[in-house]
Coordinates of C-alpha atoms in Angstrom, one line a residue:
X859 CA -120.5 50.5 -66.4
X860 CA -120.6 53.1 -69.2
X861 CA -123.1 55.7 -69.6
X862 CA -123.7 57.7 -72.8
X863 CA -122.7 61.2 -72.2
X864 CA -123.7 63.5 -75.3
X865 CA -120.6 66.9 -76.2
X866 CA -123.7 69.1 -75.2
X867 CA -123.4 68.3 -71.1
X868 CA -119.9 69.4 -71.4
X869 CA -118.8 72.9 -70.2
X870 CA -114.7 73.8 -70.9
X871 CA -113.9 77.0 -69.2
X872 CA -110.8 78.8 -70.6
X873 CA -108.6 79.9 -67.6
X874 CA -107.4 83.0 -69.7
X875 CA -106.5 87.1 -69.8
X876 CA -107.8 89.7 -71.5
X877 CA -104.6 91.0 -73.4
X878 CA -103.0 90.0 -77.0
X879 CA -101.2 87.6 -76.5
X880 CA -102.7 84.8 -74.0
X881 CA -106.3 86.0 -75.2
X882 CA -104.5 84.7 -79.0
X883 CA -103.7 81.2 -76.7
X884 CA -107.0 81.1 -75.3
X885 CA -108.2 81.4 -79.0
X886 CA -106.4 79.2 -80.4
X887 CA -107.3 76.7 -77.4
X888 CA -110.3 77.5 -77.8
X889 CA -110.4 76.3 -81.8
X890 CA -109.1 73.6 -81.7
X891 CA -111.8 72.1 -79.5
X892 CA -114.0 73.0 -81.2
X893 CA -111.9 71.5 -84.4
X894 CA -112.6 68.4 -82.6
X895 CA -116.3 68.0 -82.3
X896 CA -116.4 68.5 -85.7
X897 CA -114.8 64.6 -86.1
X898 CA -117.4 63.7 -83.7
X899 CA -121.2 61.6 -84.2
X900 CA -124.4 64.2 -83.5
X901 CA -121.3 67.1 -82.2
X902 CA -123.5 69.5 -79.2
X903 CA -120.3 70.5 -77.4
X904 CA -122.3 72.7 -73.7
X905 CA -120.2 75.6 -74.3
X906 CA -116.4 76.9 -74.0
X907 CA -115.6 79.9 -72.2
X908 CA -112.9 81.7 -72.2
X909 CA -112.3 84.6 -68.5
X910 CA -111.7 87.2 -70.7
X911 CA -114.7 87.2 -72.0
X912 CA -117.5 85.8 -70.7
X913 CA -116.4 86.4 -66.9
X914 CA -114.3 90.2 -66.8
X915 CA -114.8 90.4 -63.3
X916 CA -111.3 90.8 -61.6
X917 CA -111.9 88.0 -59.2
X918 CA -112.8 85.0 -61.7
X919 CA -109.8 84.2 -62.3
X920 CA -110.3 82.6 -57.7
X921 CA -113.0 80.5 -60.2
X922 CA -114.7 80.5 -57.0
X923 CA -117.3 83.3 -58.5
X924 CA -118.2 81.6 -61.2
X925 CA -118.9 78.9 -59.6
X926 CA -122.7 79.6 -59.1
X927 CA -123.0 81.8 -62.7
X928 CA -121.6 78.5 -64.4
X929 CA -124.2 76.1 -63.2
X930 CA -126.7 78.2 -63.7
X931 CA -126.3 79.2 -66.7
X932 CA -125.9 75.4 -67.6
X933 CA -128.5 74.0 -65.8
X934 CA -128.4 71.0 -68.3
X935 CA -124.4 70.2 -68.7
X936 CA -123.6 67.5 -66.7
X937 CA -120.0 68.1 -66.9
X938 CA -117.6 71.4 -66.0
X939 CA -114.1 71.0 -67.2
X940 CA -111.4 74.1 -66.3
X941 CA -108.0 74.2 -68.0
X942 CA -105.6 77.1 -69.0
X943 CA -104.9 78.6 -72.2
X944 CA -101.6 77.4 -72.4
X945 CA -102.9 73.8 -72.5
X946 CA -103.8 70.6 -75.0
X947 CA -107.7 69.2 -74.3
X948 CA -108.2 66.1 -76.4
X949 CA -112.0 65.8 -76.5
X950 CA -112.3 62.4 -77.3
X951 CA -110.5 61.3 -74.3
X952 CA -112.9 64.1 -72.1
X953 CA -116.0 61.9 -73.2
X954 CA -113.9 58.5 -72.9
X955 CA -113.6 58.8 -69.4
X956 CA -116.6 60.7 -68.2
X957 CA -118.8 58.5 -69.3
X958 CA -117.9 55.9 -66.5
X959 CA -117.8 58.4 -64.1
X960 CA -121.4 59.3 -62.1
X961 CA -122.1 63.0 -62.3
X962 CA -125.2 63.3 -59.8
X963 CA -122.3 63.0 -57.8
X964 CA -120.2 65.2 -55.3
X965 CA -116.8 64.9 -57.1
X966 CA -114.0 66.9 -59.0
X967 CA -110.9 65.4 -60.2
X968 CA -107.3 66.4 -62.4
X969 CA -103.7 66.1 -61.1
X970 CA -104.0 66.5 -57.0
X971 CA -100.5 67.8 -54.5
X972 CA -100.0 68.4 -51.4
X973 CA -97.8 70.3 -49.8
X974 CA -94.3 68.6 -48.2
X975 CA -94.1 71.4 -45.8
X976 CA -95.8 73.8 -44.6
X977 CA -95.4 77.1 -46.8
X978 CA -95.7 80.8 -46.5
X979 CA -98.7 81.3 -49.6
X980 CA -101.0 78.8 -47.8
X981 CA -100.7 80.4 -44.6
X982 CA -98.6 77.8 -42.9
X983 CA -101.4 75.8 -42.4
X984 CA -100.2 72.0 -42.5
X985 CA -100.7 68.8 -41.4
X986 CA -97.9 66.3 -39.8
X987 CA -100.4 63.3 -41.0
X988 CA -100.2 63.5 -45.0
X989 CA -103.7 62.2 -45.9
X990 CA -105.2 64.5 -44.1
X991 CA -103.2 67.5 -46.2
X992 CA -105.5 69.5 -48.7
X993 CA -104.6 67.9 -52.0
X994 CA -105.6 71.0 -54.4
X995 CA -105.5 70.7 -58.1
X996 CA -102.6 71.8 -60.9
X997 CA -104.2 74.3 -62.6
X998 CA -101.7 73.4 -66.2
X999 CA -103.3 69.5 -65.8
X1000 CA -107.0 71.1 -65.9
X1001 CA -109.9 69.3 -64.2
X1002 CA -113.1 68.4 -64.2
X1003 CA -116.3 69.5 -61.2
X1004 CA -118.7 67.8 -61.3
X1005 CA -122.6 69.2 -61.7
X1006 CA -123.4 67.5 -59.0
X1007 CA -121.0 69.5 -56.9
X1008 CA -121.3 72.5 -58.6
X1009 CA -124.5 72.0 -57.2
X1010 CA -123.5 71.6 -54.1
X1011 CA -121.4 74.9 -54.8
X1012 CA -124.1 76.6 -56.3
X1013 CA -125.8 76.8 -52.8
X1014 CA -123.6 77.4 -50.1
X1015 CA -122.1 81.2 -49.8
X1016 CA -118.9 81.2 -51.0
X1017 CA -117.7 84.7 -51.9
X1018 CA -117.5 85.1 -48.0
X1019 CA -115.3 82.2 -46.5
X1020 CA -111.8 82.9 -45.5
X1021 CA -109.2 85.1 -46.3
X1022 CA -110.0 89.3 -48.0
X1023 CA -106.1 88.1 -49.6
X1024 CA -106.4 85.8 -52.5
X1025 CA -102.7 84.1 -53.6
X1026 CA -102.9 80.6 -54.8
X1027 CA -106.1 79.6 -56.2
X1028 CA -105.7 76.5 -56.9
X1029 CA -105.2 75.8 -53.0
X1030 CA -108.0 78.3 -52.1
X1031 CA -111.4 76.5 -54.4
X1032 CA -109.5 72.7 -52.6
X1033 CA -110.5 74.7 -49.2
X1034 CA -114.2 75.9 -50.3
X1035 CA -114.5 72.3 -52.2
X1036 CA -113.7 71.1 -49.2
X1037 CA -113.9 67.5 -50.6
X1038 CA -110.8 65.4 -52.0
X1039 CA -110.4 65.5 -55.4
X1040 CA -109.6 62.4 -57.3
X1041 CA -106.4 62.6 -58.0
X1042 CA -106.0 61.2 -61.9
X1043 CA -101.9 61.5 -63.3
X1044 CA -102.5 60.2 -66.0
X1045 CA -105.2 61.5 -67.4
X1046 CA -104.5 65.2 -65.9
X1047 CA -101.0 64.8 -67.0
X1048 CA -97.7 66.9 -66.7
X1049 CA -96.2 65.6 -70.2
X1050 CA -98.2 63.6 -72.9
X1051 CA -98.8 60.5 -72.9
X1052 CA -101.7 58.3 -74.7
X1053 CA -105.4 58.5 -72.7
X1054 CA -104.3 62.3 -71.5
X1055 CA -107.2 64.7 -71.3
X1056 CA -105.2 68.6 -70.5
X1057 CA -101.8 68.9 -70.7
X1058 CA -99.7 71.3 -70.9
X1059 CA -98.1 72.3 -73.7
X1060 CA -93.6 72.2 -73.7
X1061 CA -93.8 75.0 -76.5
X1062 CA -95.2 77.4 -76.6
X1063 CA -96.3 79.9 -78.9
X1064 CA -92.9 82.1 -80.2
X1065 CA -93.8 85.7 -80.1
X1066 CA -90.6 87.4 -82.4
X1067 CA -92.9 88.4 -84.6
X1068 CA -94.0 90.4 -82.0
X1069 CA -90.0 92.0 -81.9
X1070 CA -87.7 90.7 -80.0
X1071 CA -87.0 92.1 -76.5
X1072 CA -83.7 92.6 -76.1
X1073 CA -81.8 93.3 -71.7
X1074 CA -80.4 96.9 -73.3
X1075 CA -83.8 97.7 -73.0
X1076 CA -85.0 96.8 -69.6
X1077 CA -84.3 98.5 -67.1
X1078 CA -83.9 97.2 -63.2
X1079 CA -84.3 99.2 -59.6
X1080 CA -83.7 97.7 -57.2
X1081 CA -85.1 98.3 -53.9
X1082 CA -82.3 98.3 -50.5
X1083 CA -81.1 99.6 -47.9
X1084 CA -78.1 100.4 -45.6
X1085 CA -78.3 97.4 -43.5
X1086 CA -78.1 94.4 -46.8
X1087 CA -75.5 97.0 -48.7
X1088 CA -73.2 94.0 -47.4
X1089 CA -75.0 90.8 -47.7
X1090 CA -77.9 90.9 -49.9
X1091 CA -76.3 93.0 -53.5
X1092 CA -73.1 91.4 -53.5
X1093 CA -75.4 88.0 -53.7
X1094 CA -77.6 90.0 -56.4
X1095 CA -74.1 91.1 -58.2
X1096 CA -72.7 88.5 -58.8
X1097 CA -75.6 86.6 -60.0
X1098 CA -78.4 88.5 -62.0
X1099 CA -76.9 91.5 -61.8
X1100 CA -74.3 90.5 -64.4
X1101 CA -76.8 90.3 -67.1
X1102 CA -78.2 93.6 -66.3
X1103 CA -77.3 96.2 -69.2
X1104 CA -79.1 98.3 -66.8
X1105 CA -79.6 98.7 -63.5
X1106 CA -80.1 101.0 -59.9
X1107 CA -80.1 100.4 -56.9
X1108 CA -82.6 103.3 -54.4
X1109 CA -81.3 103.6 -50.9
X1110 CA -81.5 105.5 -48.1
X1111 CA -77.8 105.9 -48.1
X1112 CA -75.1 106.8 -50.6
X1113 CA -72.8 103.9 -51.4
X1114 CA -70.2 104.6 -54.3
X1115 CA -68.7 100.5 -53.9
X1116 CA -72.5 99.1 -54.9
X1117 CA -72.9 102.1 -56.2
X1118 CA -76.5 103.8 -55.0
X1119 CA -79.1 106.3 -55.6
X1120 CA -80.8 107.7 -53.0
X1121 CA -83.8 109.8 -53.1
X1122 CA -85.4 112.5 -50.7
X1123 CA -87.5 109.1 -48.7
X1124 CA -87.6 108.1 -45.2
X1125 CA -86.8 104.3 -45.2
X1126 CA -90.2 102.5 -43.8
X1127 CA -89.1 99.4 -42.5
X1128 CA -92.5 97.4 -44.6
X1129 CA -94.7 98.8 -47.3
X1130 CA -92.3 101.4 -49.0
X1131 CA -95.3 103.1 -50.9
X1132 CA -93.2 106.7 -50.9
X1133 CA -90.6 105.2 -51.8
X1134 CA -91.7 103.1 -54.7
X1135 CA -93.7 105.7 -56.2
X1136 CA -90.7 108.3 -55.6
X1137 CA -88.6 105.9 -58.1
X1138 CA -90.6 105.5 -60.9
X1139 CA -91.9 109.7 -60.7
X1140 CA -87.8 109.9 -61.1
X1141 CA -87.5 106.7 -63.5
X1142 CA -89.9 108.7 -65.8
X1143 CA -88.0 112.0 -65.5
X1144 CA -84.7 110.4 -66.8
X1145 CA -85.2 107.7 -69.0
X1146 CA -88.3 110.3 -71.4
X1147 CA -85.2 111.5 -74.0
X1148 CA -84.0 107.7 -73.5
X1149 CA -86.2 105.6 -75.9
X1150 CA -84.2 102.5 -75.9
X1151 CA -85.4 101.2 -73.0
X1152 CA -88.9 99.7 -73.4
X1153 CA -89.5 98.4 -69.9
X1154 CA -89.2 99.4 -65.8
X1155 CA -87.7 95.8 -63.8
X1156 CA -89.3 97.3 -60.2
X1157 CA -87.0 94.4 -57.8
X1158 CA -86.1 94.2 -54.0
X1159 CA -82.1 93.9 -53.6
X1160 CA -83.4 89.4 -52.9
X1161 CA -85.1 88.8 -55.4
X1162 CA -83.4 86.0 -57.2
X1163 CA -83.8 86.5 -61.7
X1164 CA -82.8 85.6 -65.3
X1165 CA -82.9 87.7 -66.9
X1166 CA -81.8 86.7 -70.6
X1167 CA -85.8 84.2 -69.6
X1168 CA -87.6 87.7 -69.0
X1169 CA -85.8 89.7 -72.4
X1170 CA -87.8 86.5 -73.9
X1171 CA -90.5 86.3 -72.0
X1172 CA -91.7 89.9 -72.4
X1173 CA -91.9 89.6 -76.2
X1174 CA -95.0 88.0 -76.3
X1175 CA -95.7 91.7 -74.7
X1176 CA -94.1 94.4 -76.6
X1177 CA -95.3 97.0 -77.4
X1178 CA -97.6 96.5 -74.7
X1179 CA -98.9 98.8 -72.2
X1180 CA -99.1 96.3 -69.4
X1181 CA -98.2 95.1 -65.9
X1182 CA -96.4 92.0 -65.1
X1183 CA -95.6 90.0 -62.6
X1184 CA -97.6 87.5 -59.9
X1185 CA -100.9 88.1 -59.3
X1186 CA -102.9 88.6 -55.9
X1187 CA -105.6 89.4 -55.6
X1188 CA -107.2 91.1 -52.5
X1189 CA -111.1 91.4 -51.7
X1190 CA -112.6 90.3 -55.2
X1191 CA -114.0 87.8 -54.7
X1192 CA -117.1 89.4 -52.2
X1193 CA -118.2 93.4 -53.9
X1194 CA -115.9 93.0 -56.9
X1195 CA -116.3 96.4 -57.1
X1196 CA -114.0 96.7 -54.1
X1197 CA -111.6 95.0 -55.0
X1198 CA -108.5 94.2 -57.6
X1199 CA -105.7 93.0 -58.8
X1200 CA -101.9 93.5 -57.6
X1201 CA -98.3 92.1 -58.2
X1202 CA -97.0 90.6 -56.2
X1203 CA -93.4 92.7 -55.1
X1204 CA -90.8 89.6 -54.8
X1205 CA -91.1 88.3 -57.2
X1206 CA -90.5 91.2 -59.9
X1207 CA -93.4 93.6 -61.3
X1208 CA -92.7 94.8 -64.7
X1209 CA -93.8 97.5 -66.3
X1210 CA -93.8 99.5 -69.6
X1211 CA -92.7 102.6 -69.6
X1212 CA -95.2 104.4 -70.3
X1213 CA -97.1 102.8 -68.0
X1214 CA -95.0 103.5 -65.6
X1215 CA -94.7 107.8 -66.8
X1216 CA -99.3 107.4 -66.6
X1217 CA -97.9 106.0 -62.6
X1218 CA -96.4 109.0 -61.4
X1219 CA -99.6 110.4 -60.9
X1220 CA -100.2 107.8 -57.7
X1221 CA -100.5 109.0 -54.6
X1222 CA -100.1 106.7 -51.7
X1223 CA -101.9 107.2 -48.4
X1224 CA -99.1 106.8 -46.1
X1225 CA -95.2 106.5 -46.2
X1226 CA -94.8 102.7 -45.6
X1227 CA -98.1 101.5 -47.3
X1228 CA -97.7 98.1 -48.9
X1229 CA -96.5 99.5 -51.9
X1230 CA -97.0 96.2 -54.3
X1231 CA -101.5 97.0 -53.7
X1232 CA -101.2 100.8 -53.9
X1233 CA -100.2 100.3 -56.6
X1234 CA -102.5 97.2 -58.3
X1235 CA -104.7 100.2 -56.6
X1236 CA -104.0 103.0 -59.2
X1237 CA -103.6 100.6 -62.1
X1238 CA -107.4 99.6 -61.3
X1239 CA -108.1 103.3 -61.8
X1240 CA -105.9 103.5 -65.4
X1241 CA -107.7 100.6 -66.6
X1242 CA -104.0 99.5 -66.8
X1243 CA -104.0 95.6 -68.3
X1244 CA -102.8 93.5 -65.4
X1245 CA -100.8 90.1 -66.3
X1246 CA -100.7 87.3 -64.4
X1247 CA -96.9 84.3 -65.7
X1248 CA -97.1 82.0 -63.7
X1249 CA -93.3 81.8 -63.7
X1250 CA -92.6 84.9 -61.2
X1251 CA -92.7 83.6 -57.5
X1252 CA -93.1 86.1 -54.7
X1253 CA -91.2 83.2 -52.5
X1254 CA -88.8 80.1 -52.4
X1255 CA -89.0 77.4 -54.9
X1256 CA -89.5 74.6 -51.3
X1257 CA -92.3 77.0 -51.2
X1258 CA -94.1 75.5 -54.2
X1259 CA -94.7 71.9 -55.0
X1260 CA -92.9 70.1 -57.5
X1261 CA -94.9 69.2 -59.5
X1262 CA -96.1 72.8 -60.6
X1263 CA -92.1 74.3 -60.2
X1264 CA -91.8 71.1 -63.8
X1265 CA -95.2 72.8 -65.0
X1266 CA -93.4 76.1 -65.6
X1267 CA -90.1 77.5 -66.8
X1268 CA -88.9 79.0 -63.3
X1269 CA -88.1 83.7 -64.2
X1270 CA -87.8 84.5 -60.4
X1271 CA -88.1 83.9 -57.0
X1272 CA -87.5 85.8 -53.6
X1273 CA -86.1 85.7 -49.8
X1274 CA -82.8 84.4 -48.4
X1275 CA -83.7 82.4 -46.0
X1276 CA -83.1 79.2 -44.7
X1277 CA -81.3 79.2 -48.3
X1278 CA -78.2 79.6 -49.9
X1279 CA -79.3 81.9 -53.1
X1280 CA -76.1 81.3 -54.8
X1281 CA -77.1 77.9 -55.5
X1282 CA -81.2 78.4 -55.8
X1283 CA -79.6 81.1 -58.3
X1284 CA -77.6 78.2 -60.0
X1285 CA -79.9 75.6 -60.2
X1286 CA -83.5 77.4 -61.4
X1287 CA -82.4 80.3 -63.0
X1288 CA -78.9 80.3 -64.3
X1289 CA -78.4 80.0 -68.2
X1290 CA -75.5 81.6 -70.1
X1291 CA -78.1 82.3 -73.0
X1292 CA -82.1 83.4 -73.9
X1293 CA -83.3 79.9 -73.4
X1294 CA -86.5 79.7 -76.9
X1295 CA -88.9 80.3 -77.8
X1296 CA -90.2 76.4 -77.1
X1297 CA -90.2 77.4 -73.6
X1298 CA -91.8 81.0 -72.7

């Protein structure tokens, strides 16, 4: 059965971010959607929201805090589409498909993925029976929530749901909705096909007009300690360390074979806040006279990454005072004035040098406080721009769904645990030269 569906009954939310590059991508998508509606008879699009403009709160990227607002502000809408800024939306295909669905029913649809084994990013929650595992939408392929389901969600207190930490927005949204997603891979696609409603663009914008970032403009600061000098450091030096023009290893003991730099900071088993902030002060002073270095990349000694790809993607934010990496959140679904976003350290934290100079005033509440979280608090206090990119990873490749890894290029992974790190580097990250603008 086909239902009459007018474009005023569809609301689209683009998961955009507040910085020149990402906001520009989102605006391109919004304008393209509006252009498509002009060729549809009597177009009355319910609205195209850009997340950074309409929902600027720190936790909006998790989707959960904005669901009540979307329902409250769009009582006449029947369907709510969510998509990333680097996507293409076929508005006609969207209408054709939704005419066949019932918006008053509690349904949602997208490209559903499931964990194949327990993973740290989902707190090792796992059902042996595959049919009982949580399926969560691949954001890169978009997803749709019915007005009926949104009404149900609006009536529950989702802000207090689950952990104080926000790690994987898609998985955590699926836990809140607690209803099986309709898996429609021919509508919400990994790659373009004729019936796609949403698919990620394989070609990303050419960012070279901002100015090309070269490898010699990035300074790598590697956190290590003596117990890892003989195992982790050699792996790093034999893989991505060879591509780094500027690299310095910060340790608790001198080792001229590496060589290491020792700062007047006691080593801690975890947290490393005092060590990180001391590194920032050291590098701020050291690089004051080195105008060629524009970026500082803070990594662990078991971080695996691609230097050429990092240089390539940094062109999109060339000259901007940003912090870039994989974003997590703390206490951002409840009282958001208390919460903040932070970049998780294992996948690498990339900072504009001008921002590092400002961070020298950042204080640790304890020497072993979690450095990435304290850094997040300091960035919030500075009102600095924190940029999330799905190309950075806090965990190993096997900790992510295969389809997720297919959706984006790779820049980093983290940890050597139960893997061959050199093989992971060769398979996922190695290349002879930078990938082009079409894979940013």
